[in-house]
PDB file of C-alpha atoms in Angstrom:
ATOM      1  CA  UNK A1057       0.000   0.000   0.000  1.00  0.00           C
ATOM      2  CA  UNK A1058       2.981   2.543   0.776  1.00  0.00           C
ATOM      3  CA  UNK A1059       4.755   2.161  -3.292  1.00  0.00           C
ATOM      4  CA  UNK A1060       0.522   2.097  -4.563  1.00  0.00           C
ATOM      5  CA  UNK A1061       0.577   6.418  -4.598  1.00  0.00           C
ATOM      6  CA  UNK A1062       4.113   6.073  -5.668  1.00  0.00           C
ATOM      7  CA  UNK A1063       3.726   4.297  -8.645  1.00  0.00           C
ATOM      8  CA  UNK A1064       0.764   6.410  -9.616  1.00  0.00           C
ATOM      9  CA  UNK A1065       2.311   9.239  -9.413  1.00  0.00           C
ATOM     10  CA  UNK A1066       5.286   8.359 -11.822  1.00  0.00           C
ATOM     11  CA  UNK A1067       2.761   6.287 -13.888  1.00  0.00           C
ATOM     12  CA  UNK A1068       0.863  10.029 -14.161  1.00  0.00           C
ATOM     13  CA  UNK A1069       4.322  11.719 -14.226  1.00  0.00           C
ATOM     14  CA  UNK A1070       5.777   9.840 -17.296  1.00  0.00           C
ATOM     15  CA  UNK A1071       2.271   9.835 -19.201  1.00  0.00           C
ATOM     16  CA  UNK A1072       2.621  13.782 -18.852  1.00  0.00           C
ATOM     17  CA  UNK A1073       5.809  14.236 -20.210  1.00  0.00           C
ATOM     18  CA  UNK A1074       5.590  11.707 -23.031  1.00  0.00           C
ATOM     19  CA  UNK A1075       2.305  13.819 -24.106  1.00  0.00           C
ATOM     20  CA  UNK A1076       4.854  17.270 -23.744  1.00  0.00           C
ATOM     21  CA  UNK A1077       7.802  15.337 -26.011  1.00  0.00           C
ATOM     22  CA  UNK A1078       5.338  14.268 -28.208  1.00  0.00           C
ATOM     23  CA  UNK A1079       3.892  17.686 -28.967  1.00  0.00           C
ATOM     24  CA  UNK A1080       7.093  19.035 -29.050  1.00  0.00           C
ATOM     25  CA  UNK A1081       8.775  16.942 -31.376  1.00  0.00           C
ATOM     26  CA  UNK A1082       5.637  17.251 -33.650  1.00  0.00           C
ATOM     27  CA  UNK A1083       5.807  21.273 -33.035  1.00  0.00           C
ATOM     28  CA  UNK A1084       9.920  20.900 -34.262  1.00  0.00           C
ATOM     29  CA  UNK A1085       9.265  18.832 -37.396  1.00  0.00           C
ATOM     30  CA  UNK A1086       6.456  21.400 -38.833  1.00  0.00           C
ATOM     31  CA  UNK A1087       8.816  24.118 -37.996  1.00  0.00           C
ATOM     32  CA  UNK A1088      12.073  23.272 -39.856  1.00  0.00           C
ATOM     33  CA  UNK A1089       9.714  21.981 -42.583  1.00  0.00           C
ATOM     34  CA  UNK A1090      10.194  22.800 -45.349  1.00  0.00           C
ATOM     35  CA  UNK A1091      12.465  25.609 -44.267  1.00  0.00           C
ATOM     36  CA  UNK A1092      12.705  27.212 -40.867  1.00  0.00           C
ATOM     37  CA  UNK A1093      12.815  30.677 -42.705  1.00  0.00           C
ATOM     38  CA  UNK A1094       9.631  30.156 -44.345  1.00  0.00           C
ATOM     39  CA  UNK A1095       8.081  29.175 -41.123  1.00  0.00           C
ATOM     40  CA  UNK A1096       9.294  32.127 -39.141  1.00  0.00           C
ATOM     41  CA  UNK A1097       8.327  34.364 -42.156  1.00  0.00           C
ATOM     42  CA  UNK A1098       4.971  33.352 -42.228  1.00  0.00           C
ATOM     43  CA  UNK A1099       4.482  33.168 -38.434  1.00  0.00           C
ATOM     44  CA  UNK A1100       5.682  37.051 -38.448  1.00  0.00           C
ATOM     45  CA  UNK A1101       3.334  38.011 -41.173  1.00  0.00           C
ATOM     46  CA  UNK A1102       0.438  36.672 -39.526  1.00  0.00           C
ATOM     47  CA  UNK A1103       0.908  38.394 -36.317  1.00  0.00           C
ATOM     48  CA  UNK A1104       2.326  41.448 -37.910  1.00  0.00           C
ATOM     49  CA  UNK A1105      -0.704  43.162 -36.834  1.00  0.00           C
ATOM     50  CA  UNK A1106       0.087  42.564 -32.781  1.00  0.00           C
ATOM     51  CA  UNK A1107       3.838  43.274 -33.353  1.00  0.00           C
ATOM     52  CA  UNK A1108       4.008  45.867 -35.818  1.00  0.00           C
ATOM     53  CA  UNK A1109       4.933  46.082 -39.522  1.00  0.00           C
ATOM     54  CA  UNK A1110       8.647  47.605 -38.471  1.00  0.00           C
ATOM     55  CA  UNK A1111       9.526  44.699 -36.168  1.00  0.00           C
ATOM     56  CA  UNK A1112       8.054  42.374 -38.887  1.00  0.00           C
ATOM     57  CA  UNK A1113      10.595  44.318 -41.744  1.00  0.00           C
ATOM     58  CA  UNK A1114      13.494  44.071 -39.321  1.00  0.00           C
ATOM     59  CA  UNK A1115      13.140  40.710 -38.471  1.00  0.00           C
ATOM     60  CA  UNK A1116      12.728  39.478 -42.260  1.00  0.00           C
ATOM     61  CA  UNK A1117      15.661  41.684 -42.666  1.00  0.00           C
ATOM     62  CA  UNK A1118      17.815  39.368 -40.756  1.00  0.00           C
ATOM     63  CA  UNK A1119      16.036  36.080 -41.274  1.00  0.00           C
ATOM     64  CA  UNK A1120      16.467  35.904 -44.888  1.00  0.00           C
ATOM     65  CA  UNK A1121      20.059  36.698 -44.387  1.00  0.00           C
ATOM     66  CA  UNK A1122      20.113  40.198 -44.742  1.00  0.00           C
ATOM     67  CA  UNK A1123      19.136  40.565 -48.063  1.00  0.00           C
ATOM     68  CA  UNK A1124      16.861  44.032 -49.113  1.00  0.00           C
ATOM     69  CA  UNK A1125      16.883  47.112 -47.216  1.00  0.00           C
ATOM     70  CA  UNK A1126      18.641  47.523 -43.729  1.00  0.00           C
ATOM     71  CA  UNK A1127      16.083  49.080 -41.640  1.00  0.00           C
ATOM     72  CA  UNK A1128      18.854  49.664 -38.832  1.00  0.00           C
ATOM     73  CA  UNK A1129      21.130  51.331 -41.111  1.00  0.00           C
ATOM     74  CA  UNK A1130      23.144  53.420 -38.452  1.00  0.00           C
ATOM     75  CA  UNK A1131      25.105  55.501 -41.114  1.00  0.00           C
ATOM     76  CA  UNK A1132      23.041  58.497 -40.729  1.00  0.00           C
ATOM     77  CA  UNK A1133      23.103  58.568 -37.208  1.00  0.00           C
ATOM     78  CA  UNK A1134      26.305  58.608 -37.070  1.00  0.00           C
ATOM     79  CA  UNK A1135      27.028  61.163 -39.792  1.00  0.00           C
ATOM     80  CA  UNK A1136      25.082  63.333 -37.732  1.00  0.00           C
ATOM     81  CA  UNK A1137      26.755  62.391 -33.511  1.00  0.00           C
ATOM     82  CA  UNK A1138      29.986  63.167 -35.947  1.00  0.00           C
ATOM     83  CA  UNK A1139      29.303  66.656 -36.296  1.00  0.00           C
ATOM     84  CA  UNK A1140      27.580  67.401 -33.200  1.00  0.00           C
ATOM     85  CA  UNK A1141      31.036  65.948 -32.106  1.00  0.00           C
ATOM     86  CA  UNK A1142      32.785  68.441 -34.355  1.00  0.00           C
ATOM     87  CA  UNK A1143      30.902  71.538 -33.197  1.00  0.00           C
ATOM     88  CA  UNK A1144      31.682  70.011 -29.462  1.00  0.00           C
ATOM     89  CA  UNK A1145      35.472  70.129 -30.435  1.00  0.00           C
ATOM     90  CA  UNK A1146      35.010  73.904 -32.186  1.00  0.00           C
ATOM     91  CA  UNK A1147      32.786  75.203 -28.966  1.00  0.00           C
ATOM     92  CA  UNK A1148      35.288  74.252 -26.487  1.00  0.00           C
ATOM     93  CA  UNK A1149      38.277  75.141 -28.607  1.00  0.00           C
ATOM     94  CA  UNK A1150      36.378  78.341 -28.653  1.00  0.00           C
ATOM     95  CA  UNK A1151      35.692  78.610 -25.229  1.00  0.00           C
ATOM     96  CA  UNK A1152      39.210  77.499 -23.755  1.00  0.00           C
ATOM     97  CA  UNK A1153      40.610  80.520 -25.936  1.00  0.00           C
ATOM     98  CA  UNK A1154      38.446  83.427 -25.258  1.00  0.00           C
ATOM     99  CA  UNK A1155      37.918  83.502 -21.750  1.00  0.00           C
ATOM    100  CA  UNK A1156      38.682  87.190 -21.300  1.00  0.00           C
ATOM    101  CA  UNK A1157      36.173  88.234 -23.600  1.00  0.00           C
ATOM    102  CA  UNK A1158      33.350  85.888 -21.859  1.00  0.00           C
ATOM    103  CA  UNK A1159      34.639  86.536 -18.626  1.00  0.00           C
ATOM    104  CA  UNK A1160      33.792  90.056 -20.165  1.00  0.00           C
ATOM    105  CA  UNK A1161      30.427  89.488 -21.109  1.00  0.00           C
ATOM    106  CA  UNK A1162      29.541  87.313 -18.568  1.00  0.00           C
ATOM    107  CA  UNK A1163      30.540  89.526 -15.404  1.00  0.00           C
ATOM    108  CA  UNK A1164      33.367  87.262 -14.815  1.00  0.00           C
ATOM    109  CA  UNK A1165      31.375  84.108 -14.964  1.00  0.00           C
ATOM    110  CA  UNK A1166      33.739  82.101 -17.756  1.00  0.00           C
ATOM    111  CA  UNK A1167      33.618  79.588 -15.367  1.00  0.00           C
ATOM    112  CA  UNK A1168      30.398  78.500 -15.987  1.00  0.00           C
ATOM    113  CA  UNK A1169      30.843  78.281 -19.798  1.00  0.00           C
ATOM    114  CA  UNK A1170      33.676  76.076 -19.903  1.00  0.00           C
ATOM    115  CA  UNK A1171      32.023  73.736 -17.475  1.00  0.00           C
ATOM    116  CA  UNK A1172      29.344  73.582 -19.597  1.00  0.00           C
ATOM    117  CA  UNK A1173      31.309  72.795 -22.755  1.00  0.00           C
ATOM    118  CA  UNK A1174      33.264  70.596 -21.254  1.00  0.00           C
ATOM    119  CA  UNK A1175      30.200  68.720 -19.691  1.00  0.00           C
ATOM    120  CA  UNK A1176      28.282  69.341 -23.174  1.00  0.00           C
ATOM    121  CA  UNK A1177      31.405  67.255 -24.774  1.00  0.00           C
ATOM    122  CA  UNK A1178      32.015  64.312 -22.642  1.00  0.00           C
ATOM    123  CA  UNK A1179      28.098  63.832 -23.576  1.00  0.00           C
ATOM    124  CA  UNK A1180      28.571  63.647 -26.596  1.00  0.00           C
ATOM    125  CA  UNK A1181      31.756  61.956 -26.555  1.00  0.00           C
ATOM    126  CA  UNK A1182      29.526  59.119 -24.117  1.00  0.00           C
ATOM    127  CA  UNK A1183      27.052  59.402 -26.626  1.00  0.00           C
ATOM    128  CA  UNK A1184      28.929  58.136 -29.660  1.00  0.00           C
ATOM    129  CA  UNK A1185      30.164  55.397 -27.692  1.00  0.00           C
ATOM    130  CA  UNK A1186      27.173  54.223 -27.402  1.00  0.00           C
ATOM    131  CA  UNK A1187      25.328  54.618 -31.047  1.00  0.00           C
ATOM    132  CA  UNK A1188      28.495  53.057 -32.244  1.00  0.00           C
ATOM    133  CA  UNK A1189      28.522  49.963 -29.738  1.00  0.00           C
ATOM    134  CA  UNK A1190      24.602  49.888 -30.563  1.00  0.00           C
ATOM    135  CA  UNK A1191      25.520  49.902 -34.567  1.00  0.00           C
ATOM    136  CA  UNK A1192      28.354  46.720 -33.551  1.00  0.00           C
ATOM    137  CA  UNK A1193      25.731  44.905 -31.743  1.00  0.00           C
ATOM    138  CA  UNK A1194      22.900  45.194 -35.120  1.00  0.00           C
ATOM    139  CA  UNK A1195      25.649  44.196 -37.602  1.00  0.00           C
ATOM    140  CA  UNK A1196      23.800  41.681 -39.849  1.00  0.00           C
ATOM    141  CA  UNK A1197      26.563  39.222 -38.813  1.00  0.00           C
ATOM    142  CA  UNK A1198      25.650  38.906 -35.223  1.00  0.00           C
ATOM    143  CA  UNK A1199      21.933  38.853 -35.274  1.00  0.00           C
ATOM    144  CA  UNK A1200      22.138  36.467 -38.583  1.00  0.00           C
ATOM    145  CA  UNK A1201      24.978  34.225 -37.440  1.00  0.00           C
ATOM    146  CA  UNK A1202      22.738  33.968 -33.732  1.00  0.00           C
ATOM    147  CA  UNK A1203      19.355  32.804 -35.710  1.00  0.00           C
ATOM    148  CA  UNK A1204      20.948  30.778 -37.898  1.00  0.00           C
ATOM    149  CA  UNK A1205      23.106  28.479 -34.831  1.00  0.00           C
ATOM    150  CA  UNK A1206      19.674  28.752 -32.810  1.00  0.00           C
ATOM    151  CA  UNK A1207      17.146  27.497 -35.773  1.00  0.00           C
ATOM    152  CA  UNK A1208      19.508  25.848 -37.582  1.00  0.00           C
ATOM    153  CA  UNK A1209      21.739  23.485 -35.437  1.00  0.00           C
ATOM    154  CA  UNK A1210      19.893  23.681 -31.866  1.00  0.00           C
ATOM    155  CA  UNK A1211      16.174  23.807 -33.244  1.00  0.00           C
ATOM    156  CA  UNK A1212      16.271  22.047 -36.379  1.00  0.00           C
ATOM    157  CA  UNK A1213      19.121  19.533 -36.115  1.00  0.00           C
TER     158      UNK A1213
END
């Protein structure tokens, strides 16, 4: 009577997770069939409407192995932190060599203008640090190379 509730419970146990490995290997063979792309494409185009036709471009983007248009193109981005950068560079050149004349204008308050620009340009400097680590971390290389060893030899092998 004491291994009776034993032996039901790993009788009801094992019939639980033979039902789980069942669905899931069913679930594993549709999706690499007849190419795990395909599936994920089509999964993302019907529920493009909950996630959002951007997410749904991006994705694609990567999935097919970035072919088409790169919708996280940083280029322009940083074009653009560039010369902010530049201006940084000119402003506190600027500042660092006409402190009389602000001093001047500014009751003898120079002070506070070169702290600024040289707060105003370690932001920036921080700031291009981190569009450009941002731009590493979206090259089509690391997001495809990661689907492609998840689907492809963890999923679907």
């Amino acid at each position: 009577y004491i291994l009776l509730p034993v032996f039901l419970l790993s009788m009801a146990v094992s019939i639980v997770f033979s039902v789980v490995f069942v669905i899931g290997a069913t679930t594993g063979s549709d999706f690499c069939y007849p190419t795990p792309d395909a599936t994920v494409q089509t999964v993302l185009r019907n529920q493009q409407e909950n996630i959002g036709p951007f997410a749904v471009n991006v994705t694609n983007y990567y999935v097919s192995g970035c072919t088409g248009t790169d919708l996280m193109d940083f280029d322009e981005y940083v074009n653009i932190v560039a010369d902010a950068l530049e201006s940084a560079h000119t402003f506190v050149y600027f500042v660092n060599n006409n402190t009389d004349t602000i001093n001047q204008i500014c009751n003898g308050n120079a002070g506070y203008m070169t702290n600024a620009a040289k707060v105003i340009h370690a932001a920036l400097h921080a700031f291009a640090f981190v569009v450009d680590v941002v731009r590493r971390l979206f090259f089509c290389s690391n997001i495809n190379g990661l689907y492609t060893q998840v689907v492809y030899n963890v999923i679907c092998d």
